[in-house]
Coordinates of C-alpha atoms in Angstrom, one line a residue:
M1353 CA 0.0 0.0 0.0
N1354 CA 1.4 3.4 -0.9
T1355 CA -1.1 6.2 -0.2
R1356 CA -0.3 9.7 -1.4
T1357 CA -0.6 12.0 1.6
P1358 CA -0.8 15.9 1.8
L1359 CA 2.8 15.9 3.2
R1360 CA 4.1 14.0 0.2
A1361 CA 2.2 16.3 -2.1
S1362 CA 3.7 19.4 -0.5
G1363 CA 7.2 18.0 -1.4
P1364 CA 9.5 18.3 1.7
G1365 CA 10.7 14.8 1.1
T1366 CA 13.8 15.8 -0.8
S1367 CA 17.1 16.7 0.9
R1368 CA 17.6 20.2 2.3
P1369 CA 21.1 21.5 1.5
Q1370 CA 23.0 22.2 4.8
D1371 CA 26.4 21.8 6.4
V1372 CA 26.5 18.6 8.4
A1373 CA 29.4 17.9 10.8
P1374 CA 31.2 14.6 10.2
S1375 CA 29.8 11.8 12.3
P1376 CA 31.7 8.5 12.8
L1377 CA 28.5 6.9 14.1
L1378 CA 26.5 7.8 11.0
D1379 CA 29.4 6.7 8.7
R1380 CA 29.5 3.4 10.5
L1381 CA 25.8 2.8 10.2
A1382 CA 25.8 3.7 6.5
H1383 CA 28.6 1.2 5.9
V1384 CA 26.8 -1.5 7.8
L1385 CA 23.5 -1.0 5.9
A1386 CA 25.4 -0.8 2.5
T1387 CA 27.1 -4.2 3.2
T1388 CA 24.1 -6.1 4.7
Q1389 CA 21.6 -7.9 2.6
D1390 CA 18.9 -8.3 5.2
L1391 CA 17.6 -4.9 6.3
S1392 CA 14.4 -6.1 7.9
A1393 CA 13.3 -5.2 11.4
S1394 CA 14.2 -8.7 12.5
S1395 CA 17.7 -8.8 10.9
D1396 CA 20.2 -11.0 12.7
A1397 CA 23.0 -9.6 10.7
L1398 CA 22.2 -6.0 11.8
A1399 CA 21.9 -7.1 15.4
L1400 CA 25.3 -8.7 15.3
A1401 CA 26.8 -5.7 13.7
A1402 CA 25.9 -3.4 16.6
S1403 CA 28.9 -3.1 19.0
T1404 CA 27.9 0.0 21.0
W1405 CA 24.7 1.2 22.7
E1406 CA 24.2 3.9 20.1
E1407 CA 24.6 1.4 17.2
S1408 CA 22.2 -1.0 19.0
Y1409 CA 19.7 1.8 19.4
H1410 CA 19.5 2.2 15.6
L1411 CA 19.9 -1.5 14.5
S1412 CA 18.4 -3.7 17.2
P1413 CA 15.3 -5.8 16.4
Q1414 CA 14.0 -4.9 19.9
R1415 CA 13.2 -1.4 18.7
G1416 CA 9.8 -2.5 17.4
N1417 CA 8.7 -4.3 20.5
I1418 CA 6.6 -1.4 21.9
L1419 CA 4.6 -1.5 18.6
R1420 CA 4.3 -5.3 18.4
A1421 CA 2.3 -5.5 21.6
L1422 CA -0.3 -2.9 20.6
P1423 CA -3.5 -3.2 18.7
L1424 CA -2.5 -1.0 15.7
P1425 CA -4.8 -0.4 12.8
E1426 CA -4.4 -2.7 9.8
S1427 CA -2.3 -1.3 7.0
P1428 CA -2.1 2.1 8.7
V1429 CA -1.2 5.5 7.4
V1430 CA 1.5 6.6 9.8
L1431 CA 3.3 9.8 10.7
E1432 CA 6.5 9.2 12.6
I1433 CA 8.0 12.2 14.4
G1434 CA 11.8 11.7 14.8
A1435 CA 12.8 8.8 12.5
R1436 CA 16.4 9.0 13.6
C1437 CA 18.2 6.3 11.6
G1438 CA 15.1 4.3 10.8
G1439 CA 15.1 1.7 13.5
L1440 CA 11.4 2.1 14.3
T1441 CA 10.6 3.4 10.8
R1442 CA 11.6 0.0 9.3
H1443 CA 9.1 -1.8 11.5
L1444 CA 6.3 0.7 10.7
G1445 CA 7.0 0.2 7.0
E1446 CA 6.7 -3.6 7.4
L1447 CA 3.1 -3.2 8.8
G1448 CA 1.9 -2.9 5.2
G1449 CA 0.7 0.7 5.3
T1450 CA 2.1 4.1 4.4
V1451 CA 4.7 5.8 6.5
D1452 CA 5.7 9.5 6.5
A1453 CA 8.8 9.8 8.7
L1454 CA 10.0 13.2 9.8
E1455 CA 13.8 13.6 10.4
P1456 CA 15.2 17.1 10.1
H1457 CA 18.8 16.0 10.6
H1458 CA 20.3 15.5 7.1
G1459 CA 22.8 12.7 8.1
M1460 CA 20.2 10.6 10.0
A1461 CA 17.6 11.1 7.3
Q1462 CA 20.1 9.7 4.8
V1463 CA 20.7 6.6 6.9
A1464 CA 17.0 6.1 7.5
R1465 CA 16.4 6.2 3.7
A1466 CA 19.1 3.5 3.3
R1467 CA 17.4 1.4 6.0
C1468 CA 14.1 1.6 4.2
A1469 CA 15.4 1.6 0.6
D1470 CA 13.4 -1.5 -0.4
L1471 CA 10.1 -0.2 1.1
T1472 CA 8.3 2.0 -1.4
S1473 CA 5.6 2.8 1.2
V1474 CA 8.1 4.7 3.3
V1475 CA 9.2 8.3 2.7
V1476 CA 11.7 10.0 5.0
H1477 CA 11.1 13.7 4.9
E1478 CA 13.8 16.2 6.1
A1479 CA 11.0 18.2 7.7
T1480 CA 9.5 19.1 11.0
L1481 CA 6.0 18.9 12.5
D1482 CA 5.4 22.5 11.3
D1483 CA 5.8 21.3 7.7
V1484 CA 2.9 18.8 8.0
P1485 CA -0.4 20.0 6.5
L1486 CA -3.1 20.0 9.2
E1487 CA -5.5 17.7 7.4
T1488 CA -7.2 14.5 8.7
T1489 CA -4.8 12.0 7.2
Y1490 CA -3.2 9.5 9.6
D1491 CA -4.3 6.4 11.5
L1492 CA -1.2 6.5 13.8
V1493 CA 1.1 9.3 15.0
V1494 CA 4.3 8.0 16.6
A1495 CA 6.5 10.2 18.8
V1496 CA 9.3 8.1 20.4
D1497 CA 12.2 10.1 22.0
A1498 CA 10.9 13.1 20.2
S1499 CA 11.0 15.7 23.0
D1500 CA 14.3 17.2 21.9
L1501 CA 13.0 17.6 18.3
L1502 CA 9.9 19.3 19.6
A1503 CA 11.9 21.6 21.9
S1504 CA 14.2 22.6 19.1
Q1505 CA 11.1 23.8 17.1
G1506 CA 9.7 25.6 20.1
L1507 CA 6.9 23.1 20.5
T1508 CA 5.7 21.3 23.7
T1509 CA 4.0 18.0 24.3
A1510 CA 0.7 19.9 24.4
D1511 CA 1.4 21.3 20.9
L1512 CA 2.1 17.8 19.7
A1513 CA -1.1 16.4 21.1
E1514 CA -3.2 19.3 19.6
R1515 CA -1.7 18.8 16.2
A1516 CA -2.0 15.0 16.4
T1517 CA -5.7 15.5 17.2
A1518 CA -6.1 17.5 13.9
L1519 CA -4.1 14.9 11.9
L1520 CA -5.8 11.7 13.1
R1521 CA -8.6 10.0 11.3
P1522 CA -11.6 8.7 13.4
G1523 CA -10.3 5.8 15.5
G1524 CA -6.7 6.9 15.1
L1525 CA -4.1 6.7 17.8
L1526 CA -1.3 8.9 19.1
L1527 CA 1.7 7.0 20.7
I1528 CA 4.2 8.9 22.9
A1529 CA 7.0 7.0 24.6
G1530 CA 9.8 8.4 26.9
D1531 CA 12.0 7.9 29.9
N1532 CA 10.4 8.2 33.4
P1533 CA 12.5 10.7 35.5
R1534 CA 11.6 8.7 38.6
G1535 CA 12.5 5.3 37.1
V1536 CA 14.6 2.9 39.2
R1537 CA 17.2 2.8 36.5
F1538 CA 18.0 6.4 37.0
Q1539 CA 17.7 6.3 40.7
A1540 CA 20.3 3.5 40.7
G1541 CA 22.8 5.8 39.0
D1542 CA 22.3 5.4 35.2
S1543 CA 22.2 8.5 33.0
T1544 CA 19.8 9.4 30.1
P1545 CA 21.5 8.4 26.9
T1546 CA 22.5 10.3 23.7
I1547 CA 21.7 8.7 20.4
G1548 CA 24.5 10.1 18.2
R1549 CA 22.8 13.2 16.8
D1550 CA 25.9 15.4 16.3
G1551 CA 27.1 13.8 19.5
G1552 CA 24.2 15.7 21.1
A1553 CA 22.9 16.2 24.6
P1554 CA 21.1 13.5 26.5
L1555 CA 17.5 13.0 25.6
A1556 CA 15.0 14.8 27.7
R1557 CA 12.8 13.0 30.3
L1558 CA 9.1 13.9 30.6
H1559 CA 6.8 13.1 33.5
Q1560 CA 4.2 10.6 32.5
A1561 CA 1.5 12.7 34.3
D1562 CA 2.4 15.8 32.2
V1563 CA 2.1 13.8 29.0
E1564 CA -1.3 12.4 30.0
S1565 CA -2.5 15.9 31.0
A1566 CA -1.4 17.3 27.6
V1567 CA -3.2 14.5 25.8
R1568 CA -6.4 15.0 27.8
A1569 CA -6.3 18.7 27.2
A1570 CA -6.3 17.9 23.4
G1571 CA -9.5 15.9 23.7
L1572 CA -7.9 12.4 23.7
E1573 CA -8.1 9.6 26.2
P1574 CA -4.7 8.2 27.3
R1575 CA -3.9 4.6 28.2
S1576 CA -0.4 4.2 29.8
L1577 CA 1.8 1.1 29.8
L1578 CA 5.1 0.7 31.6
A1579 CA 8.3 -0.7 30.1
F1580 CA 11.5 -2.4 31.3
P1581 CA 14.4 -2.0 30.8
D1582 CA 13.1 0.9 28.7
H1583 CA 10.9 1.8 25.7
R1584 CA 13.8 1.5 23.3
H1585 CA 14.9 -2.1 23.8
T1586 CA 11.7 -3.3 25.4
Q1587 CA 11.6 -6.7 27.1
L1588 CA 8.5 -6.1 29.2
L1589 CA 5.5 -3.9 28.5
F1590 CA 2.7 -4.0 31.1
D1591 CA -0.4 -2.4 32.6
H1592 CA 0.6 -2.0 36.3
D1593 CA -2.9 -2.2 37.8
A1594 CA -4.0 -5.1 35.6
L1595 CA -0.9 -7.1 36.4
A1596 CA -1.1 -6.4 40.1
A1597 CA -4.7 -7.6 40.1
I1598 CA -3.6 -10.9 38.6
D1599 CA -0.7 -11.6 41.0
S1600 CA 1.3 -8.8 42.6
Q1601 CA 4.4 -11.1 42.6
L1602 CA 4.4 -10.9 38.8
L1603 CA 5.5 -7.2 39.2
L1604 CA 8.7 -8.6 40.8
A1605 CA 9.1 -11.7 38.7
L1606 CA 8.7 -10.4 35.1
P1607 CA 11.2 -7.5 35.0
S1608 CA 14.9 -8.5 34.4
F1609 CA 17.6 -6.7 36.3
P1610 CA 20.0 -5.0 36.1
S1611 CA 19.1 -2.9 33.0
P1612 CA 21.9 -2.7 30.5
P1613 CA 23.7 0.6 31.3
Y1614 CA 23.6 3.5 28.9
L1615 CA 27.1 4.4 30.1
D1616 CA 29.9 2.0 30.7
R1617 CA 29.9 2.4 34.5
P1618 CA 28.3 0.3 37.3
A1619 CA 25.1 1.4 39.0
T1620 CA 25.5 3.0 42.4
F1621 CA 22.7 1.0 43.9
P1622 CA 21.0 -2.4 43.0
E1623 CA 18.1 -1.5 40.7
E1624 CA 16.2 -4.6 41.6
H1625 CA 16.2 -3.6 45.3
L1626 CA 14.8 -0.2 44.4
W1627 CA 12.0 -1.8 42.3
A1628 CA 11.2 -4.3 45.0
A1629 CA 10.9 -1.5 47.5
A1630 CA 8.7 0.6 45.2
V1631 CA 6.4 -2.4 44.6
E1632 CA 6.2 -3.2 48.3
A1633 CA 5.3 0.4 49.0
G1634 CA 2.6 0.4 46.4
T1635 CA 4.3 3.0 44.2
G1636 CA 5.6 0.8 41.4
A1637 CA 3.5 2.5 38.8
Q1638 CA 5.5 5.7 39.4
H1639 CA 8.9 4.1 39.2
A1640 CA 9.1 2.0 36.1
N1641 CA 12.0 2.9 33.8
A1642 CA 9.8 4.1 30.9
Y1643 CA 6.3 4.6 29.7
V1644 CA 4.2 4.3 26.6
V1645 CA 1.1 6.5 26.4
L1646 CA -1.4 5.4 23.7
A1647 CA -4.2 7.9 23.2
G1648 CA -7.3 8.1 21.0
T1649 CA -10.8 9.5 21.1
A1650 CA -11.7 6.4 23.2
P1651 CA -9.4 4.4 25.5
A1652 CA -7.0 2.2 23.5
P1653 CA -8.2 -1.5 23.6
V1654 CA -5.0 -3.0 25.1
N1655 CA -6.2 -6.4 26.1
A1656 CA -2.9 -7.8 27.6
A1657 CA -1.9 -7.2 31.2
A1658 CA 1.7 -7.9 30.2
S1659 CA 3.7 -8.6 27.1
F1660 CA 7.2 -9.8 27.2
W1661 CA 9.9 -11.0 24.8
T1662 CA 12.9 -13.2 24.7
V1663 CA 15.9 -11.1 23.6
G1664 CA 19.3 -11.7 22.2
R1665 CA 18.3 -14.8 20.3
R1666 CA 18.2 -15.3 16.5
A1667 CA 15.0 -14.1 15.0
A1668 CA 13.6 -17.6 14.4
Q1669 CA 14.1 -18.5 18.0
S1670 CA 12.6 -15.4 19.6
A1671 CA 9.3 -15.6 21.4
F1672 CA 6.6 -13.1 22.1
N1673 CA 4.4 -13.8 25.1
R1674 CA 1.5 -12.1 26.7
I1675 CA -0.8 -12.5 29.7
R1676 CA -4.4 -11.7 28.9
Q1677 CA -8.0 -12.4 29.8
R1678 CA -9.8 -14.7 27.4
G1679 CA -13.4 -14.9 28.4
D1680 CA -13.4 -16.0 32.1
E1681 CA -10.0 -17.6 31.8
L1682 CA -6.6 -16.0 32.3
V1683 CA -4.1 -17.3 29.8
V1684 CA -0.6 -17.0 28.6
E1685 CA -0.2 -16.8 24.8
R1686 CA 3.1 -17.6 23.2
A1687 CA 3.9 -16.8 19.5
L1688 CA 6.9 -16.2 17.3
A1689 CA 8.2 -12.7 17.7
F1690 CA 9.2 -12.6 14.0
P1691 CA 6.9 -15.0 12.2
G1692 CA 8.3 -14.0 8.8
S1693 CA 11.9 -15.0 9.6
L1694 CA 13.7 -18.1 8.3
A1695 CA 12.8 -21.4 9.9
P1696 CA 15.2 -22.7 12.6
D1697 CA 17.9 -25.1 11.3
G1698 CA 18.4 -27.2 14.4
P1699 CA 16.4 -29.6 16.5
L1700 CA 15.0 -26.9 18.8
S1701 CA 12.1 -24.7 17.8
I1702 CA 9.6 -22.4 19.5
R1703 CA 6.2 -23.9 20.2
P1704 CA 3.4 -21.4 19.7
H1705 CA 0.5 -22.2 22.0
T1706 CA -1.8 -20.9 24.7
E1707 CA -1.8 -22.2 28.3
A1708 CA -3.8 -21.3 31.4
F1709 CA -2.1 -19.0 33.8
V1710 CA -1.2 -20.9 37.0
A1711 CA -0.4 -19.1 40.2
G1712 CA 1.9 -20.6 42.8
A1713 CA 5.5 -21.2 43.8
T1714 CA 7.9 -22.8 41.4
L1715 CA 9.2 -26.3 42.1
T1716 CA 12.7 -24.8 42.5
R1717 CA 11.4 -22.5 45.3
R1718 CA 9.4 -25.2 47.0
L1719 CA 12.5 -27.4 47.0
G1720 CA 14.5 -24.6 48.5
S1721 CA 12.1 -24.4 51.4
A1722 CA 11.5 -28.1 51.9
A1723 CA 11.8 -29.1 55.5
S1724 CA 13.2 -32.6 55.0
I1725 CA 14.9 -34.8 52.4
D1726 CA 11.8 -36.9 52.3
E1727 CA 9.7 -33.9 51.2
A1728 CA 12.3 -33.0 48.6
R1729 CA 12.4 -36.6 47.3
A1730 CA 8.6 -36.6 46.9
L1731 CA 8.6 -33.4 45.0
L1732 CA 11.4 -34.5 42.7
R1733 CA 9.8 -37.8 41.9
G1734 CA 6.5 -36.0 41.1
W1735 CA 8.5 -33.9 38.6
R1736 CA 10.1 -37.1 37.1
D1737 CA 6.7 -38.6 36.6
L1738 CA 5.4 -35.4 35.0
V1739 CA 8.3 -35.5 32.5
I1740 CA 7.8 -39.1 31.6
A1741 CA 4.1 -38.6 31.1
S1742 CA 4.8 -35.6 28.8
C1743 CA 7.2 -37.4 26.5
H1744 CA 5.7 -39.5 23.7
E1745 CA 7.6 -41.6 21.3
G1746 CA 7.9 -40.1 17.8
E1747 CA 6.8 -36.6 19.0
P1748 CA 8.9 -33.6 20.0
V1749 CA 9.6 -33.5 23.7
P1750 CA 9.1 -30.4 26.0
W1751 CA 12.8 -29.4 26.3
D1752 CA 12.2 -26.8 29.0
L1753 CA 10.2 -29.0 31.4
I1754 CA 12.7 -28.4 34.2
P1755 CA 11.9 -27.5 37.9
R1756 CA 12.2 -23.8 37.1
N1757 CA 9.2 -24.1 34.9
V1758 CA 6.9 -26.2 37.1
V1759 CA 4.5 -24.7 39.6
V1760 CA 3.3 -26.4 42.8
T1761 CA -0.3 -25.4 43.3
D1762 CA -2.0 -25.1 46.7
D1763 CA -3.4 -28.6 46.4
Q1764 CA 0.1 -29.9 45.7
R1765 CA -0.3 -30.6 42.0
L1766 CA 2.7 -30.1 39.7
V1767 CA 1.8 -28.0 36.6
A1768 CA 4.2 -27.3 33.7
I1769 CA 4.4 -23.6 32.7
D1770 CA 6.4 -21.6 30.2
Q1771 CA 6.8 -24.6 27.9
E1772 CA 8.4 -22.5 25.1
W1773 CA 10.7 -25.1 23.5
Q1774 CA 10.2 -28.4 21.7
L1775 CA 13.0 -30.7 20.8
D1776 CA 12.9 -33.1 17.9
G1777 CA 14.5 -36.5 18.3
G1778 CA 14.7 -36.3 22.1
D1779 CA 13.4 -38.5 25.0
A1780 CA 12.6 -38.3 28.7
E1781 CA 16.2 -38.8 29.7
V1782 CA 17.2 -35.6 27.9
I1783 CA 14.7 -33.6 29.9
L1784 CA 15.5 -35.3 33.2
T1785 CA 19.3 -34.7 32.8
R1786 CA 18.6 -31.0 32.0
G1787 CA 16.3 -30.6 35.0
C1788 CA 18.7 -32.3 37.4
F1789 CA 21.6 -30.2 36.3
W1790 CA 19.9 -26.8 36.3
L1791 CA 18.1 -27.5 39.6
T1792 CA 21.4 -28.4 41.2
Y1793 CA 22.9 -25.2 39.9
D1794 CA 20.0 -23.1 41.2
V1795 CA 20.0 -24.6 44.7
A1796 CA 23.8 -24.8 45.0
I1797 CA 24.4 -21.1 44.3
A1798 CA 21.6 -20.0 46.6
R1799 CA 22.8 -17.8 49.4
R1800 CA 21.2 -20.2 51.9
P1801 CA 21.1 -23.7 50.3
P1802 CA 18.2 -26.0 51.4
S1803 CA 18.6 -27.6 54.8
W1804 CA 18.2 -31.1 53.3
L1805 CA 21.0 -30.6 50.8
P1806 CA 24.4 -31.9 52.2
V1807 CA 26.6 -29.3 50.5
T1808 CA 29.5 -29.6 53.1
G1809 CA 32.4 -31.5 51.5
T1810 CA 30.8 -31.4 48.0
T1811 CA 33.3 -30.0 45.5
D1812 CA 31.1 -28.7 42.8
V1813 CA 27.7 -28.6 41.0
A1814 CA 28.5 -31.7 38.9
A1815 CA 29.2 -33.8 42.0
L1816 CA 26.1 -32.6 43.7
A1817 CA 23.9 -33.3 40.6
D1818 CA 24.3 -37.0 41.2
L1819 CA 22.6 -36.7 44.5
I1820 CA 19.7 -34.7 43.0
A1821 CA 19.3 -37.3 40.2
D1822 CA 19.3 -40.1 42.8
L1823 CA 16.6 -38.4 44.9
A1824 CA 14.5 -37.9 41.7
G1825 CA 14.8 -41.6 41.0
C1826 CA 16.5 -41.1 37.7
Q1827 CA 18.6 -44.0 36.5
L1828 CA 21.5 -42.1 34.8
S1829 CA 24.8 -43.8 33.8
A1830 CA 28.2 -42.4 34.8
G1831 CA 29.4 -39.3 32.9
W1832 CA 25.9 -38.0 32.3
V1833 CA 26.8 -34.5 33.2
D1834 CA 29.6 -34.4 30.6
R1835 CA 27.2 -35.7 27.9
L1836 CA 24.6 -33.1 28.9
I1837 CA 27.1 -30.3 28.6
D1838 CA 28.1 -31.5 25.1
R1839 CA 24.5 -31.8 24.0
E1840 CA 23.4 -28.5 25.6
A1841 CA 26.2 -26.6 23.9
Q1842 CA 25.2 -27.9 20.5
H1843 CA 21.6 -27.1 21.0
M1844 CA 22.2 -23.6 22.3
S1845 CA 24.5 -22.8 19.3
H1846 CA 21.3 -22.9 17.2
V1847 CA 19.6 -20.4 19.4
W1848 CA 21.9 -17.4 19.2
P1849 CA 22.4 -15.4 16.0
T1850 CA 25.5 -16.3 13.9
D1851 CA 27.1 -15.1 10.7
D1852 CA 30.4 -15.5 8.9
R1853 CA 32.3 -13.7 11.7
H1854 CA 30.4 -15.5 14.5
S1855 CA 30.3 -19.2 13.4
R1856 CA 28.0 -21.8 15.0
A1857 CA 31.0 -23.9 15.9
A1858 CA 32.6 -21.0 17.7
R1859 CA 29.3 -20.4 19.5
A1860 CA 29.1 -24.0 20.5
R1861 CA 32.6 -23.9 22.0
K1862 CA 31.7 -20.8 23.9
E1863 CA 28.6 -22.4 25.3
W1864 CA 30.6 -25.5 26.2
H1865 CA 33.2 -23.5 28.2
Q1866 CA 30.4 -21.6 30.0
L1867 CA 28.5 -24.7 31.0
T1868 CA 31.7 -26.4 32.1
D1869 CA 32.5 -23.5 34.3
L1870 CA 29.0 -23.7 35.8
S1871 CA 29.4 -27.4 36.5
R1872 CA 32.6 -26.6 38.5
T1873 CA 30.9 -24.0 40.6
P1874 CA 31.4 -24.8 44.3
P1875 CA 28.1 -24.8 46.3
Q1876 CA 27.4 -22.1 48.8
T1877 CA 27.9 -23.0 52.5
D1878 CA 27.2 -19.8 54.3
G1879 CA 23.7 -20.8 55.5
P1880 CA 22.5 -20.1 59.0
T1881 CA 24.7 -21.5 61.8
E1882 CA 22.9 -20.4 64.9
T1883 CA 19.6 -21.6 66.3
T1884 CA 17.1 -19.2 67.8
E1885 CA 14.2 -19.6 70.1
P1886 CA 10.7 -19.6 68.4
V1887 CA 9.1 -16.2 68.3
S1888 CA 5.8 -15.9 70.0
S1889 CA 2.8 -14.8 68.1
E1890 CA 2.5 -11.7 70.4
A1891 CA 6.1 -10.7 69.7
F1892 CA 5.6 -11.4 66.0
S1893 CA 2.4 -9.2 65.9
T1894 CA 4.3 -6.4 67.7
V1895 CA 7.1 -6.5 65.1
V1896 CA 4.6 -6.6 62.2
E1897 CA 2.6 -3.6 63.6
A1898 CA 5.9 -1.7 64.1
L1899 CA 7.0 -2.4 60.6
S1900 CA 3.6 -1.6 59.2
S1901 CA 3.6 1.7 61.0
T1902 CA 7.1 2.5 59.8
N1903 CA 6.2 1.5 56.2
A1904 CA 3.1 3.8 56.3
A1905 CA 5.2 6.7 57.6
L1906 CA 7.8 6.1 54.9
Q1907 CA 5.1 6.0 52.2
Q1908 CA 3.8 9.4 53.5
Q1909 CA 7.3 10.8 53.4
V1910 CA 7.6 9.6 49.8
R1911 CA 4.3 11.3 48.9
D1912 CA 5.4 14.5 50.7
L1913 CA 8.7 14.5 48.9
E1914 CA 7.1 13.9 45.6
L1915 CA 4.8 16.8 46.2
E1916 CA 7.7 19.0 47.1
L1917 CA 9.5 17.9 44.0
R1918 CA 6.6 18.7 41.8
H1919 CA 6.2 22.0 43.5
A1920 CA 9.9 22.8 43.1
E1921 CA 9.7 21.8 39.4
L1922 CA 6.7 24.1 38.9
I1923 CA 8.4 27.0 40.6
H1924 CA 11.6 26.4 38.6
R1925 CA 9.5 26.2 35.4
D1926 CA 7.7 29.5 36.3
H1927 CA 11.0 31.1 37.2
A1928 CA 12.4 30.0 33.9
I1929 CA 9.4 31.3 32.0
G1930 CA 9.8 34.7 33.8
L1931 CA 13.4 34.9 33.0
M1932 CA 12.7 34.1 29.4
A1933 CA 10.0 36.8 29.3
T1934 CA 12.4 39.3 30.8
A1935 CA 15.1 38.3 28.4
E1936 CA 12.6 38.8 25.5
K1937 CA 11.7 42.3 26.8
L1938 CA 15.4 43.2 27.1
R1939 CA 16.1 41.8 23.7
D1940 CA 13.2 44.0 22.3
R1941 CA 14.5 47.1 24.1
H1942 CA 18.0 46.4 22.8
E1943 CA 16.8 46.0 19.3
M1944 CA 14.8 49.3 19.6
S1945 CA 17.9 51.1 20.9
Q1946 CA 20.0 49.7 18.1
S1947 CA 17.4 50.8 15.6
S1948 CA 17.3 54.4 17.1
L1949 CA 21.1 54.5 17.1
R1950 CA 21.2 53.5 13.5
R1951 CA 18.6 56.3 12.6
A1952 CA 20.6 58.9 14.6
R1953 CA 23.8 57.9 12.9
A1954 CA 22.2 58.1 9.5
K1955 CA 20.8 61.6 10.3
M1956 CA 24.2 62.8 11.6
S1957 CA 25.8 61.5 8.4
R1958 CA 23.3 63.5 6.3
L1959 CA 23.9 66.6 8.3
Q1960 CA 27.7 66.3 8.0
K1961 CA 27.4 65.9 4.3
R1962 CA 25.1 69.0 4.0
N1963 CA 27.5 71.0 6.2
A1964 CA 30.5 70.0 4.2
A1965 CA 28.7 70.9 0.9
M1966 CA 27.7 74.3 2.4
K1967 CA 31.2 75.1 3.4
A1968 CA 32.5 74.2 0.0
S1969 CA 30.0 76.7 -1.7
A1970 CA 30.9 80.2 -3.1
T1971 CA 28.2 81.8 -0.9
W1972 CA 29.9 80.5 2.2
R1973 CA 33.3 81.8 1.1
V1974 CA 31.9 85.3 0.3
G1975 CA 29.9 85.4 3.5
S1976 CA 32.9 84.4 5.6
F1977 CA 34.9 87.3 4.0
F1978 CA 32.5 89.9 5.2
V1979 CA 31.8 88.3 8.6
R1980 CA 35.4 87.8 9.6
P1981 CA 36.1 91.5 10.6
F1982 CA 33.0 91.6 12.8
N1983 CA 34.2 88.4 14.6
R1984 CA 37.5 90.1 15.4
L1985 CA 35.7 93.1 16.8
R1986 CA 33.5 90.9 18.9
R1987 CA 36.5 89.1 20.4
R1988 CA 38.0 92.5 21.4

């Protein structure tokens, strides 16, 4: 589809001559695009070519995740504000509609055109929002990281929302995404990034509440989603209230920490601790790292409480998951993240399916808290029976049916969850060896190993795995850990992206070394060494009441500090506006003074010329001859 829009008819899609400073980043991106055949939004080659954060920002397949989870119109006509180098533009172009992308920076616009060179539906305009005719044209207006572009044009988020309202067709959507100034990533010490625009300043952060207010003032209804680690390389996009209503523990379990740093420096405080504290205090919705505001004339129909992706894998092995309500049932849907990518070339493949959401503790956690070795043995043998019952001859086996992915329900049933993978040519023993190995690693490296696990005197994970296998009743021959590592390394080499510079054999060797190192990890032995008297219920209640009171006081302090912060920000903004107004007045007075000075100088120049002409005339000379004697008499 290639619709002719008023913007295309007005003709700002051609290059604007301007002096552009040399940019090593843009030169590097242009070279990568010129030497890569696959320019698609899911390109493994482009993902492997990115070696810095800035390059990954423009090339990563994750850039399109915030759009993949949303109910966008079919074959939409799209206006993108701030195309940069085309990372998101490419995904929009592959939706099958028409894309007008605005990018006023000449160098970035050139790179974006190269990224979308094979998509006739995409036009990259070296233009600004002011150049877009205010006609009802678009189904979707996208503004991701666009605050600096708007500010450079003297526009605010309110201006953007008002113009988007005039540009959107009935049922159209406005999408605004940005960094949350109160996000735990920034509280932990990370800085807002730059993206390589002339080496420019860090991107601006906008408060989610301000964006929502601007959208409402323009007559649109906002729907806000939260993102981790951010809205650029999104791994998790969720509705905070909807997810908390399902299971508040999911707010802690789904985000992955720490977030990849924008700068090559360690965080000053553990990000996961800050997030856990925010969730515990009930303020998690205010402290996610980023937000996506989707606005329309009616609330956007986002029907998933959470959407999450596997990242870093090759396109064919990347999964897209979401938790949503289907009728009266809560389900987890799993699909291919990039359904148009090449099929996997190994025995492992993603298994698209829908499964019921199951609440409860994982088998690994239950084993960690088991009171005796008999309880642990019963749980492990229940898992073994589940694996055997799930493997059928001649059919793919559930490769990921390990204790991490088994939930123990309140009635002590073992239920498999997150069964993402299927393995051709495998059997139950393959799954049992994987489960025993990874369970051993999980419990062995725990800060407080289970009381039933005799870690003292055990040299490493591999030695302890034999005990776990024996408790599970698995009849495994000697050397099974070594065989598992060889097989696991080969299988995982088909999961990660490879190319001529990153061969599959090299990847398999890397995986083998990593797994071997894990198998040699010594178990932790720093568990509790002292016994204490049982705490009475009265003492426990007293402690709980004291902690609850302290928590309530701390929450009130947080709210008070947030109000003070907002008040200070408003005062600062008003002060800045006042200074700007004063500066404008002084500038006007200065310009008026300069204009008056120029007029006075011109008048003086004219008078001097007239005076010189008069003195040069014959009349002046004759008059001076007769006047001179009288002047002498006057001086006497």
